[in-house]
Amino acid sequence: MSAEIMTLNVQDVTPIRKVIVHIATSADGYIARPDGDLEWLTSRPAPEGFYGMNTFMRSIDTKALGRKTYERSLRMGAKFDSKNRYIVFSRHAPPPDAPSGVEFVSEAIGPFVSRLCSQPGKDIWLMGGGEIIASFLDEQAIDEFVISVTPVFIGEGIPLIARRHRHVPLELLSIERFEDGLVQSRYRVQSYLG
């Protein structure tokens, strides 16, 4: 019996892309105030490297977000450039003035994300908000969370994940503490349980 040696060119192998939620919360678990205000977060001085965000941005080429986050981003002056693919999940028709390069999707999350992850490319950033994160989580379509807990209580707001009954175990991959008190935890989503 002869052994066959198979040689693979690394460039020919397309690793499976990951869906990563990279997001900041208040110490009491909110991603924004009830009206979507982020002043409690954006008024903080950003350290060099912006909590690893610059490195993270180089690891992704697709940004997925919900319709409310998309609209809030536009109001805050966000630019949707051609360097990344932007996917907005929405139950409504795309607005006529949507920037070119922004793709609106109304199909089921699970099958769409499976197809997206099988395509060549870098990782996918699920930006938010809480409703779309919950929907992705419920469809088992999130691989990792990077949660930056900001040392401030805001009392009420939009939760990181919309509240529904679920049990999703996480594996802690790393923790980093920054000088200003922000703590960033990276988790891998383990197998989903009812």
PDB file of C-alpha atoms in Angstrom:
ATOM      1  CA  MET A   1       0.000   0.000   0.000  1.00  0.00           C
ATOM      2  CA  SER A   2       1.525   3.343  -1.002  1.00  0.00           C
ATOM      3  CA  ALA A   3       1.001   6.558   0.834  1.00  0.00           C
ATOM      4  CA  GLU A   4      -0.129   9.523  -1.175  1.00  0.00           C
ATOM      5  CA  ILE A   5       1.217  12.901  -0.291  1.00  0.00           C
ATOM      6  CA  MET A   6      -1.102  15.740  -1.074  1.00  0.00           C
ATOM      7  CA  THR A   7       0.307  19.209  -1.460  1.00  0.00           C
ATOM      8  CA  LEU A   8      -2.023  22.159  -1.029  1.00  0.00           C
ATOM      9  CA  ASN A   9      -1.206  25.646  -2.054  1.00  0.00           C
ATOM     10  CA  VAL A  10      -2.277  27.890   0.836  1.00  0.00           C
ATOM     11  CA  GLN A  11      -3.579  30.468  -1.650  1.00  0.00           C
ATOM     12  CA  ASP A  12      -6.034  27.865  -3.006  1.00  0.00           C
ATOM     13  CA  VAL A  13      -7.585  27.232   0.416  1.00  0.00           C
ATOM     14  CA  THR A  14     -10.370  29.578   1.428  1.00  0.00           C
ATOM     15  CA  PRO A  15     -10.877  29.491   5.181  1.00  0.00           C
ATOM     16  CA  ILE A  16     -14.394  29.757   6.452  1.00  0.00           C
ATOM     17  CA  ARG A  17     -15.227  33.362   7.214  1.00  0.00           C
ATOM     18  CA  LYS A  18     -16.407  34.219  10.720  1.00  0.00           C
ATOM     19  CA  VAL A  19     -19.242  36.503  11.785  1.00  0.00           C
ATOM     20  CA  ILE A  20     -17.954  38.633  14.649  1.00  0.00           C
ATOM     21  CA  VAL A  21     -19.917  41.032  16.831  1.00  0.00           C
ATOM     22  CA  HIS A  22     -17.411  43.724  17.878  1.00  0.00           C
ATOM     23  CA  ILE A  23     -19.263  46.180  20.064  1.00  0.00           C
ATOM     24  CA  ALA A  24     -19.044  48.434  23.112  1.00  0.00           C
ATOM     25  CA  THR A  25     -21.483  48.368  26.003  1.00  0.00           C
ATOM     26  CA  SER A  26     -21.971  50.364  29.146  1.00  0.00           C
ATOM     27  CA  ALA A  27     -21.109  48.573  32.393  1.00  0.00           C
ATOM     28  CA  ASP A  28     -24.820  47.831  32.765  1.00  0.00           C
ATOM     29  CA  GLY A  29     -25.032  46.110  29.352  1.00  0.00           C
ATOM     30  CA  TYR A  30     -26.488  48.740  27.028  1.00  0.00           C
ATOM     31  CA  ILE A  31     -25.171  49.591  23.551  1.00  0.00           C
ATOM     32  CA  ALA A  32     -26.996  52.943  23.387  1.00  0.00           C
ATOM     33  CA  ARG A  33     -29.502  55.060  25.260  1.00  0.00           C
ATOM     34  CA  PRO A  34     -33.199  54.397  24.473  1.00  0.00           C
ATOM     35  CA  ASP A  35     -33.116  57.079  21.740  1.00  0.00           C
ATOM     36  CA  GLY A  36     -29.933  55.620  20.216  1.00  0.00           C
ATOM     37  CA  ASP A  37     -27.662  58.302  21.706  1.00  0.00           C
ATOM     38  CA  LEU A  38     -24.010  57.253  22.057  1.00  0.00           C
ATOM     39  CA  GLU A  39     -22.560  60.361  23.711  1.00  0.00           C
ATOM     40  CA  TRP A  40     -21.613  58.331  26.805  1.00  0.00           C
ATOM     41  CA  LEU A  41     -19.312  56.341  24.474  1.00  0.00           C
ATOM     42  CA  THR A  42     -18.211  58.785  21.789  1.00  0.00           C
ATOM     43  CA  SER A  43     -17.195  61.512  24.255  1.00  0.00           C
ATOM     44  CA  ARG A  44     -14.425  59.296  25.689  1.00  0.00           C
ATOM     45  CA  PRO A  45     -10.888  60.031  24.511  1.00  0.00           C
ATOM     46  CA  ALA A  46      -9.739  57.181  22.298  1.00  0.00           C
ATOM     47  CA  PRO A  47      -6.366  55.614  23.087  1.00  0.00           C
ATOM     48  CA  GLU A  48      -3.772  54.913  20.425  1.00  0.00           C
ATOM     49  CA  GLY A  49      -4.940  51.902  18.426  1.00  0.00           C
ATOM     50  CA  PHE A  50      -8.544  52.664  19.418  1.00  0.00           C
ATOM     51  CA  TYR A  51      -8.947  49.558  21.621  1.00  0.00           C
ATOM     52  CA  GLY A  52      -7.715  47.277  18.831  1.00  0.00           C
ATOM     53  CA  MET A  53     -10.330  48.551  16.398  1.00  0.00           C
ATOM     54  CA  ASN A  54      -7.768  49.539  13.763  1.00  0.00           C
ATOM     55  CA  THR A  55      -6.395  45.990  13.701  1.00  0.00           C
ATOM     56  CA  PHE A  56      -9.900  44.524  13.676  1.00  0.00           C
ATOM     57  CA  MET A  57     -10.915  46.697  10.713  1.00  0.00           C
ATOM     58  CA  ARG A  58      -8.086  45.190   8.653  1.00  0.00           C
ATOM     59  CA  SER A  59      -9.464  41.689   9.360  1.00  0.00           C
ATOM     60  CA  ILE A  60     -12.918  42.322   7.860  1.00  0.00           C
ATOM     61  CA  ASP A  61     -14.271  43.225   4.448  1.00  0.00           C
ATOM     62  CA  THR A  62     -18.010  43.006   5.079  1.00  0.00           C
ATOM     63  CA  LYS A  63     -20.163  44.929   7.530  1.00  0.00           C
ATOM     64  CA  ALA A  64     -23.646  43.680   8.388  1.00  0.00           C
ATOM     65  CA  LEU A  65     -26.124  45.780  10.303  1.00  0.00           C
ATOM     66  CA  GLY A  66     -29.793  46.189  11.013  1.00  0.00           C
ATOM     67  CA  ARG A  67     -31.940  48.895   9.438  1.00  0.00           C
ATOM     68  CA  LYS A  68     -32.121  51.018  12.627  1.00  0.00           C
ATOM     69  CA  THR A  69     -28.320  50.983  13.024  1.00  0.00           C
ATOM     70  CA  TYR A  70     -27.940  51.877   9.346  1.00  0.00           C
ATOM     71  CA  GLU A  71     -30.293  54.854   9.677  1.00  0.00           C
ATOM     72  CA  ARG A  72     -28.631  56.002  12.904  1.00  0.00           C
ATOM     73  CA  SER A  73     -25.217  55.715  11.227  1.00  0.00           C
ATOM     74  CA  LEU A  74     -26.377  57.959   8.379  1.00  0.00           C
ATOM     75  CA  ARG A  75     -27.660  60.560  10.863  1.00  0.00           C
ATOM     76  CA  MET A  76     -24.267  60.479  12.601  1.00  0.00           C
ATOM     77  CA  GLY A  77     -22.530  61.174   9.285  1.00  0.00           C
ATOM     78  CA  ALA A  78     -21.237  57.684   8.462  1.00  0.00           C
ATOM     79  CA  LYS A  79     -19.769  57.196   5.014  1.00  0.00           C
ATOM     80  CA  PHE A  80     -20.323  53.928   3.233  1.00  0.00           C
ATOM     81  CA  ASP A  81     -17.142  53.541   1.162  1.00  0.00           C
ATOM     82  CA  SER A  82     -16.335  51.051  -1.575  1.00  0.00           C
ATOM     83  CA  LYS A  83     -13.561  49.337   0.453  1.00  0.00           C
ATOM     84  CA  ASN A  84     -16.100  47.187   2.287  1.00  0.00           C
ATOM     85  CA  ARG A  85     -19.323  45.416   1.462  1.00  0.00           C
ATOM     86  CA  TYR A  86     -22.274  46.736   3.475  1.00  0.00           C
ATOM     87  CA  ILE A  87     -25.294  44.516   4.080  1.00  0.00           C
ATOM     88  CA  VAL A  88     -28.366  45.982   5.758  1.00  0.00           C
ATOM     89  CA  PHE A  89     -30.948  43.493   7.014  1.00  0.00           C
ATOM     90  CA  SER A  90     -34.402  45.007   6.734  1.00  0.00           C
ATOM     91  CA  ARG A  91     -38.027  43.997   6.340  1.00  0.00           C
ATOM     92  CA  HIS A  92     -38.652  47.184   4.324  1.00  0.00           C
ATOM     93  CA  ALA A  93     -37.778  48.164   0.768  1.00  0.00           C
ATOM     94  CA  PRO A  94     -34.440  49.960   0.374  1.00  0.00           C
ATOM     95  CA  PRO A  95     -34.693  53.744   0.464  1.00  0.00           C
ATOM     96  CA  PRO A  96     -34.319  55.382  -2.957  1.00  0.00           C
ATOM     97  CA  ASP A  97     -31.372  57.470  -1.756  1.00  0.00           C
ATOM     98  CA  ALA A  98     -29.332  54.532  -0.381  1.00  0.00           C
ATOM     99  CA  PRO A  99     -25.620  54.888  -1.143  1.00  0.00           C
ATOM    100  CA  SER A 100     -24.362  52.681  -3.951  1.00  0.00           C
ATOM    101  CA  GLY A 101     -22.618  49.641  -2.568  1.00  0.00           C
ATOM    102  CA  VAL A 102     -25.090  49.226   0.289  1.00  0.00           C
ATOM    103  CA  GLU A 103     -27.011  45.986  -0.176  1.00  0.00           C
ATOM    104  CA  PHE A 104     -30.415  45.550   1.472  1.00  0.00           C
ATOM    105  CA  VAL A 105     -31.398  41.990   2.375  1.00  0.00           C
ATOM    106  CA  SER A 106     -34.810  40.788   3.485  1.00  0.00           C
ATOM    107  CA  GLU A 107     -34.282  37.043   3.207  1.00  0.00           C
ATOM    108  CA  ALA A 108     -33.803  34.677   6.124  1.00  0.00           C
ATOM    109  CA  ILE A 109     -30.579  35.283   8.050  1.00  0.00           C
ATOM    110  CA  GLY A 110     -29.422  31.660   8.406  1.00  0.00           C
ATOM    111  CA  PRO A 111     -29.248  30.666   4.729  1.00  0.00           C
ATOM    112  CA  PHE A 112     -27.940  34.078   3.658  1.00  0.00           C
ATOM    113  CA  VAL A 113     -25.103  34.029   6.205  1.00  0.00           C
ATOM    114  CA  SER A 114     -24.200  30.422   5.291  1.00  0.00           C
ATOM    115  CA  ARG A 115     -23.778  31.463   1.655  1.00  0.00           C
ATOM    116  CA  LEU A 116     -21.891  34.623   2.635  1.00  0.00           C
ATOM    117  CA  CYS A 117     -19.448  32.730   4.882  1.00  0.00           C
ATOM    118  CA  SER A 118     -18.709  30.189   2.149  1.00  0.00           C
ATOM    119  CA  GLN A 119     -17.599  32.949  -0.250  1.00  0.00           C
ATOM    120  CA  PRO A 120     -13.935  33.987  -0.324  1.00  0.00           C
ATOM    121  CA  GLY A 121     -13.116  36.998   1.783  1.00  0.00           C
ATOM    122  CA  LYS A 122     -12.221  38.288   5.183  1.00  0.00           C
ATOM    123  CA  ASP A 123     -14.360  38.071   8.307  1.00  0.00           C
ATOM    124  CA  ILE A 124     -17.752  39.747   8.646  1.00  0.00           C
ATOM    125  CA  TRP A 125     -18.503  42.409  11.255  1.00  0.00           C
ATOM    126  CA  LEU A 126     -22.019  42.272  12.641  1.00  0.00           C
ATOM    127  CA  MET A 127     -22.265  45.854  13.868  1.00  0.00           C
ATOM    128  CA  GLY A 128     -25.643  45.851  15.564  1.00  0.00           C
ATOM    129  CA  GLY A 129     -28.028  46.748  16.991  1.00  0.00           C
ATOM    130  CA  GLY A 130     -29.541  44.582  19.669  1.00  0.00           C
ATOM    131  CA  GLU A 131     -32.405  43.233  17.555  1.00  0.00           C
ATOM    132  CA  ILE A 132     -30.250  42.093  14.643  1.00  0.00           C
ATOM    133  CA  ILE A 133     -27.650  40.620  16.994  1.00  0.00           C
ATOM    134  CA  ALA A 134     -30.444  38.632  18.685  1.00  0.00           C
ATOM    135  CA  SER A 135     -31.790  37.466  15.322  1.00  0.00           C
ATOM    136  CA  PHE A 136     -28.328  36.327  14.182  1.00  0.00           C
ATOM    137  CA  LEU A 137     -27.753  34.593  17.514  1.00  0.00           C
ATOM    138  CA  ASP A 138     -31.095  32.819  17.311  1.00  0.00           C
ATOM    139  CA  GLU A 139     -30.166  31.631  13.790  1.00  0.00           C
ATOM    140  CA  GLN A 140     -26.792  30.332  15.064  1.00  0.00           C
ATOM    141  CA  ALA A 141     -25.064  32.786  12.723  1.00  0.00           C
ATOM    142  CA  ILE A 142     -22.485  34.348  15.093  1.00  0.00           C
ATOM    143  CA  ASP A 143     -19.039  32.879  15.655  1.00  0.00           C
ATOM    144  CA  GLU A 144     -17.446  35.348  18.069  1.00  0.00           C
ATOM    145  CA  PHE A 145     -18.173  38.338  20.272  1.00  0.00           C
ATOM    146  CA  VAL A 146     -15.682  41.065  21.145  1.00  0.00           C
ATOM    147  CA  ILE A 147     -17.365  43.079  23.894  1.00  0.00           C
ATOM    148  CA  SER A 148     -15.758  46.254  25.176  1.00  0.00           C
ATOM    149  CA  VAL A 149     -17.294  47.161  28.527  1.00  0.00           C
ATOM    150  CA  THR A 150     -17.012  50.892  29.140  1.00  0.00           C
ATOM    151  CA  PRO A 151     -16.742  51.917  32.808  1.00  0.00           C
ATOM    152  CA  VAL A 152     -20.004  53.869  32.974  1.00  0.00           C
ATOM    153  CA  PHE A 153     -23.587  53.058  33.969  1.00  0.00           C
ATOM    154  CA  ILE A 154     -26.254  54.678  31.793  1.00  0.00           C
ATOM    155  CA  GLY A 155     -29.276  53.264  33.633  1.00  0.00           C
ATOM    156  CA  GLU A 156     -31.444  52.346  30.665  1.00  0.00           C
ATOM    157  CA  GLY A 157     -31.094  51.821  26.964  1.00  0.00           C
ATOM    158  CA  ILE A 158     -30.861  49.369  24.115  1.00  0.00           C
ATOM    159  CA  PRO A 159     -29.515  46.045  25.413  1.00  0.00           C
ATOM    160  CA  LEU A 160     -26.603  44.299  23.711  1.00  0.00           C
ATOM    161  CA  ILE A 161     -28.978  41.509  22.721  1.00  0.00           C
ATOM    162  CA  ALA A 162     -32.755  41.836  22.501  1.00  0.00           C
ATOM    163  CA  ARG A 163     -34.286  39.918  25.348  1.00  0.00           C
ATOM    164  CA  ARG A 164     -35.701  36.491  24.531  1.00  0.00           C
ATOM    165  CA  HIS A 165     -35.350  33.096  26.167  1.00  0.00           C
ATOM    166  CA  ARG A 166     -32.061  31.518  25.044  1.00  0.00           C
ATOM    167  CA  HIS A 167     -29.045  29.700  26.411  1.00  0.00           C
ATOM    168  CA  VAL A 168     -25.853  30.175  24.412  1.00  0.00           C
ATOM    169  CA  PRO A 169     -22.625  29.133  26.145  1.00  0.00           C
ATOM    170  CA  LEU A 170     -19.510  31.164  25.355  1.00  0.00           C
ATOM    171  CA  GLU A 171     -15.847  30.205  25.538  1.00  0.00           C
ATOM    172  CA  LEU A 172     -13.626  33.006  26.822  1.00  0.00           C
ATOM    173  CA  LEU A 173     -10.703  33.510  24.417  1.00  0.00           C
ATOM    174  CA  SER A 174      -9.097  36.613  25.893  1.00  0.00           C
ATOM    175  CA  ILE A 175      -9.491  39.603  28.189  1.00  0.00           C
ATOM    176  CA  GLU A 176      -7.704  42.911  27.838  1.00  0.00           C
ATOM    177  CA  ARG A 177      -7.815  45.797  30.289  1.00  0.00           C
ATOM    178  CA  PHE A 178      -7.037  49.306  29.075  1.00  0.00           C
ATOM    179  CA  GLU A 179      -5.631  52.149  31.181  1.00  0.00           C
ATOM    180  CA  ASP A 180      -8.908  54.083  31.073  1.00  0.00           C
ATOM    181  CA  GLY A 181     -10.785  51.182  32.705  1.00  0.00           C
ATOM    182  CA  LEU A 182     -12.356  49.717  29.564  1.00  0.00           C
ATOM    183  CA  VAL A 183     -12.269  45.907  29.583  1.00  0.00           C
ATOM    184  CA  GLN A 184     -12.478  43.977  26.327  1.00  0.00           C
ATOM    185  CA  SER A 185     -13.474  40.310  26.324  1.00  0.00           C
ATOM    186  CA  ARG A 186     -13.376  38.038  23.302  1.00  0.00           C
ATOM    187  CA  TYR A 187     -15.646  34.986  23.260  1.00  0.00           C
ATOM    188  CA  ARG A 188     -16.240  32.101  20.874  1.00  0.00           C
ATOM    189  CA  VAL A 189     -19.853  31.023  20.625  1.00  0.00           C
ATOM    190  CA  GLN A 190     -20.106  27.358  21.603  1.00  0.00           C
ATOM    191  CA  SER A 191     -22.853  24.982  20.554  1.00  0.00           C
ATOM    192  CA  TYR A 192     -26.279  26.492  20.884  1.00  0.00           C
ATOM    193  CA  LEU A 193     -28.758  25.141  23.398  1.00  0.00           C
ATOM    194  CA  GLY A 194     -32.532  25.751  23.464  1.00  0.00           C
TER     195      GLY A 194
END
